[in-house]
Coordinates of C-alpha atoms in Angstrom, one line a residue:
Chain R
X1041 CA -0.3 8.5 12.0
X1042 CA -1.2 11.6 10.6
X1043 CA -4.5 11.7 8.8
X1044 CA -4.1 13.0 5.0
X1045 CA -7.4 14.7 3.2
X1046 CA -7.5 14.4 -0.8
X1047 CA -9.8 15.4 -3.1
X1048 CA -11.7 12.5 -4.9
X1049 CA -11.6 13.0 -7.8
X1050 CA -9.4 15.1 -10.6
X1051 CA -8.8 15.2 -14.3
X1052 CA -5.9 16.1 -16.7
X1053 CA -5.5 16.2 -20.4
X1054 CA -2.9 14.0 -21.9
X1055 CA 0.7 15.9 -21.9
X1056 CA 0.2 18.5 -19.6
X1057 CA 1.3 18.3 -16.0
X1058 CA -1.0 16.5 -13.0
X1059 CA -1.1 18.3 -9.6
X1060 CA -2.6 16.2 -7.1
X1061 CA -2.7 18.0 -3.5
X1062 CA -3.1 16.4 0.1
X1063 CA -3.4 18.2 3.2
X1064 CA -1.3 16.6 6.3
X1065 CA -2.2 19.2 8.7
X1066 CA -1.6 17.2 12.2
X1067 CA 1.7 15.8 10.4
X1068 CA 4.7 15.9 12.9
X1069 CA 8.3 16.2 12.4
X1070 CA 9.8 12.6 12.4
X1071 CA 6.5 11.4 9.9
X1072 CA 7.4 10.7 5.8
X1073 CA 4.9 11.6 3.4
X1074 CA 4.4 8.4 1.0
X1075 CA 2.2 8.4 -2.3
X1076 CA 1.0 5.7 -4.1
X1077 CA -1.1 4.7 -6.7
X1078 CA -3.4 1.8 -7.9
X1079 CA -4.0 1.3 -11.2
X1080 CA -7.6 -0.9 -11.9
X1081 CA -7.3 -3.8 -10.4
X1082 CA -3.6 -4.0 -9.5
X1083 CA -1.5 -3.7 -6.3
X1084 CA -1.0 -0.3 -5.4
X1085 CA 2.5 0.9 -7.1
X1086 CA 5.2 3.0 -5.0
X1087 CA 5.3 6.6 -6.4
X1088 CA 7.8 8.5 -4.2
X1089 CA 8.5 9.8 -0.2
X1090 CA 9.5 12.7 1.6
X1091 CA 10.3 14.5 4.8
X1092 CA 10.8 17.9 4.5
X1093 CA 12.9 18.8 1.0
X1094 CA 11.1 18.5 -1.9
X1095 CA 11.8 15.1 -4.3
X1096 CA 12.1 14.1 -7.6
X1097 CA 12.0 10.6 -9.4
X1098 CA 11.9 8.7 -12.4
X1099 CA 8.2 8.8 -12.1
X1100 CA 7.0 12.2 -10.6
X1101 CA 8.0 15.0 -8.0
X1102 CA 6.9 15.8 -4.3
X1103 CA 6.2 19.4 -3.6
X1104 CA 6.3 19.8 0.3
X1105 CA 5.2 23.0 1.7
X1106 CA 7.9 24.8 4.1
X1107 CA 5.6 23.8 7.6
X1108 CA 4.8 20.4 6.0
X1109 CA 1.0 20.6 6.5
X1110 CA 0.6 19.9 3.1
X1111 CA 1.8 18.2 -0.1
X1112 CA 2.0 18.2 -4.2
X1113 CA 3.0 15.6 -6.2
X1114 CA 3.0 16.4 -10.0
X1115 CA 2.9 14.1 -12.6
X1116 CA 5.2 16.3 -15.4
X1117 CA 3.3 15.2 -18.3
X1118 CA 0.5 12.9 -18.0
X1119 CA -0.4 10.1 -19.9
X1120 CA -3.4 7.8 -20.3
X1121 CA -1.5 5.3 -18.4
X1122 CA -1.5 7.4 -15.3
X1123 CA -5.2 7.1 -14.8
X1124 CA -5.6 5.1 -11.4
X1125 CA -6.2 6.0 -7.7
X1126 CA -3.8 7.9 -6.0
X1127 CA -2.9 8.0 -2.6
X1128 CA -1.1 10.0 -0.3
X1129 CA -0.4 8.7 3.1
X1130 CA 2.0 10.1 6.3
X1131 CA 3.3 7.8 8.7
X1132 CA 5.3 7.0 11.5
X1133 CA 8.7 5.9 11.0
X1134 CA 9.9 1.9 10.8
X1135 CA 12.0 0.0 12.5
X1136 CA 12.5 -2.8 15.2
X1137 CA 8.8 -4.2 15.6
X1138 CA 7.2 -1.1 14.0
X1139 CA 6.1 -2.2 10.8
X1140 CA 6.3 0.9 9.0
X1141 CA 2.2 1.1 9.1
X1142 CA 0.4 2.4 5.6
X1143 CA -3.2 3.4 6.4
X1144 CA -4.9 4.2 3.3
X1145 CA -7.5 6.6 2.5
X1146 CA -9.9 6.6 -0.5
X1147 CA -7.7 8.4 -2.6
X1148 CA -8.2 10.7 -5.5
X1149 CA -9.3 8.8 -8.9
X1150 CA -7.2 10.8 -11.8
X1151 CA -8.3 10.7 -14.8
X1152 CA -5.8 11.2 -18.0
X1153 CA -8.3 12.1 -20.8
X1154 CA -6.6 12.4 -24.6
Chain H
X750 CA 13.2 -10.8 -9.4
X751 CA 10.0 -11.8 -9.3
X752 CA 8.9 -9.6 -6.4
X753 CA 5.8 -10.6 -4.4
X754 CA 3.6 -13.3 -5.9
X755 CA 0.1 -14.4 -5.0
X756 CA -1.1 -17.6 -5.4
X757 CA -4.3 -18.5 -6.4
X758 CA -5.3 -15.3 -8.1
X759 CA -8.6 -16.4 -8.0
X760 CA -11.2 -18.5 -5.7
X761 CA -14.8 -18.8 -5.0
X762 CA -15.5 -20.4 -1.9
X763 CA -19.4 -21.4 -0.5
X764 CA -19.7 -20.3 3.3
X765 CA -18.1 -22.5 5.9
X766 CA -15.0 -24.0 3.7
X767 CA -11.3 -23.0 4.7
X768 CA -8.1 -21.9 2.0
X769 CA -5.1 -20.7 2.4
X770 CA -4.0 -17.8 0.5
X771 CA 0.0 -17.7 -1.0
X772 CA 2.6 -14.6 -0.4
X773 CA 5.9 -15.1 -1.7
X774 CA 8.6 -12.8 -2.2
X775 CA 12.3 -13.0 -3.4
X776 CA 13.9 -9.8 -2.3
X777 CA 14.8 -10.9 0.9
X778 CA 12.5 -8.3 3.0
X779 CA 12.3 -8.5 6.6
X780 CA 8.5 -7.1 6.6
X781 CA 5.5 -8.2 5.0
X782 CA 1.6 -7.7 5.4
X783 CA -2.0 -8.6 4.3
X784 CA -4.3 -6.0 3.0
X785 CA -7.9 -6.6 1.7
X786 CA -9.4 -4.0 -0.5
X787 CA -13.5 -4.2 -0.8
X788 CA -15.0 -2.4 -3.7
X789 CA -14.5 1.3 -3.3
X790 CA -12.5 1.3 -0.5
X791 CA -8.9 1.9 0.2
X792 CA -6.7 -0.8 1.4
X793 CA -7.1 -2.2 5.3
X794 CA -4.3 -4.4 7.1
X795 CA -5.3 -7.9 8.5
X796 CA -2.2 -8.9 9.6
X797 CA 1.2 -8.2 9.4
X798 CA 4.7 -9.5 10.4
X799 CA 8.2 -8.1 10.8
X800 CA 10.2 -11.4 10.7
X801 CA 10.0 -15.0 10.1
X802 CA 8.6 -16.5 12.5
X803 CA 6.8 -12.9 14.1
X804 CA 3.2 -12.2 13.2
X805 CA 0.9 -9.2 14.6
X806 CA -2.9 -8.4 13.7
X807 CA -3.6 -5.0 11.7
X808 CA -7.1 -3.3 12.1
X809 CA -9.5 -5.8 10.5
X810 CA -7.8 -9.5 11.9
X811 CA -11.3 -10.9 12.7
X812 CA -11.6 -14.4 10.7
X813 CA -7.8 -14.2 9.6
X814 CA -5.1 -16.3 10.9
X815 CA -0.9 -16.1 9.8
X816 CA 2.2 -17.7 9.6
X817 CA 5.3 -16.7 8.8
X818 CA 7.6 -20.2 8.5
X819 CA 10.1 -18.9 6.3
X820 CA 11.6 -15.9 5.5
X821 CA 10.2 -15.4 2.1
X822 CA 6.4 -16.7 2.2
X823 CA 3.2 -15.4 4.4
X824 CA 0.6 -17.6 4.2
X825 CA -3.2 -16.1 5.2
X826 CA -5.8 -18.7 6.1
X827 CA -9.5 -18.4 6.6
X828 CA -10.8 -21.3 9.0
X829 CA -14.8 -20.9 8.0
X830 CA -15.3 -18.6 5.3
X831 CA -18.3 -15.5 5.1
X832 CA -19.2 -13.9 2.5
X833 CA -18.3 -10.8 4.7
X834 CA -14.5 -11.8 3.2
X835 CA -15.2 -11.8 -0.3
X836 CA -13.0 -9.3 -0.9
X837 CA -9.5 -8.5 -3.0
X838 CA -6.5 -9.6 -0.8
X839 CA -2.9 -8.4 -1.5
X840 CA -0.1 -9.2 0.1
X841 CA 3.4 -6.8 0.5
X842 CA 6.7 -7.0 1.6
X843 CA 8.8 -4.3 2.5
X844 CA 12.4 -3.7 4.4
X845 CA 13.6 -1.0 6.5
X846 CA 15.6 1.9 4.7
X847 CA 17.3 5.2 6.2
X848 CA 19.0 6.0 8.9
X849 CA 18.2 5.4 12.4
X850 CA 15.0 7.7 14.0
X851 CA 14.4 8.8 10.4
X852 CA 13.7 5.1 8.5
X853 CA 11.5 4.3 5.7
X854 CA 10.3 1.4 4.2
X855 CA 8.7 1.4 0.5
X856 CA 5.9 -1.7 0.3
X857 CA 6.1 -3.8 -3.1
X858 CA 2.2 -5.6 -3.5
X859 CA 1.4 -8.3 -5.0
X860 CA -0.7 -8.6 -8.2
X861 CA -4.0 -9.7 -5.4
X862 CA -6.3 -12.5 -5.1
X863 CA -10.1 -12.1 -5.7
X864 CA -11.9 -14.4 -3.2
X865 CA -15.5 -14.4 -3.4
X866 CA -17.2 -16.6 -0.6
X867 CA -21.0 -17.3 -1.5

């Protein structure tokens, strides 16, 4: 799997938009891009994937660049409940006996302050 | 749904003594898997399976052993505990989305366990 490099640690205000970047730079064509995040003490959540288009969810949008070596997802308008670690992980495709593999990094803490 | 419970949610265990830790999950998923998290530290797999009655080690299986009965539960023991494995454990389940070459599966956790072995 591809390994992802995120910066530790970022901070937003309340209400204005989160951009948290990862660089995938050995990504390769058939690998999704995954993020999720862990809020203290919980399971990690599911955020959102994607392979080459950019997505948008419920919860946030994935901003991938045109040669995929790296990634955005934004957080439209952040709240205090979005502090946790997030995590942005590439990985192999699933099926059959492959598991569908997560390997999880340290992250990058984001911090919602009011 | 419930989605994927843990059970317990917590234990403290003295060195030597044996548990068995609890994943259930009611969404019929064909893949599940045991992380531990220590403090600071992103989540590693122990084990993993892809099927009832299928079970494969992850990168840290040392001092782990699974079983995958039934469909819906994957149990994790520890035979002799070390405080080495006092650690947050959570389990996942997932199933295989997308079309074939290009699939995806999307990993639901558990709430976790907190062991602590003294």
């Amino acid at each position: 799997d591809a390994k992802t490099t995120q910066p530790p640690s970022m901070d937003c205000a309340e209400g204005r938009a989160a951009n948290l970047p990862c660089n995938h730079s050995t990504i390769s064509g058939n690998e999704y891009v995954y993020w999720y995040r862990q809020i203290h003490s919980q399971g990690p959540q599911y955020i959102i994937h994607g392979l080459k288009n950019n997505e948008t969810n419920e919860m946030a949008s994935l901003i991938i660049t045109e040669d995929r070596k790296s990634s955005t997802l934004i957080l439209p308008h952040a709240t205090l409940r979005d502090t946790a670690v997030y995590y942005c992980i590439v990985r192999i495709n699933a099926g059959g006996t492959s598991y569908g593999k997560l390997t999880f990094g340290q992250g990058t803490i984001l911090t919602v302050h009011p | 749904n419930a989605g994927v419970t843990q059970t317990p949610k917590f234990r403290v265990l003295k060195t030597g003594q044996s548990m068995t830790l609890l994943c259930a999950q009611d969404m019929n998923h064909e893949y599940m898997y045991w992380y531990r998290q220590d403090p600071g530290m992103g989540l590693r797999l122990i084990h993993y399976s892809v099927g009832e009655g299928t079970t494969a080690k992850g990168e840290v299986p040392d001092g782990y052993n699974v079983s995958r009965l039934k469909k819906q539960n994957f149990l994790l023991g520890l035979e002799s505990a070390a405080p080495s494995q006092t650690s947050v454990y959570f389990c996942a389940s997932s199933y295989q989305q997308g079309q074939p070459g290009l699939s995806y599966n999307e990993q639901f956790f558990g709430p976790g366990t907190r062991l602590t072995v003294l």
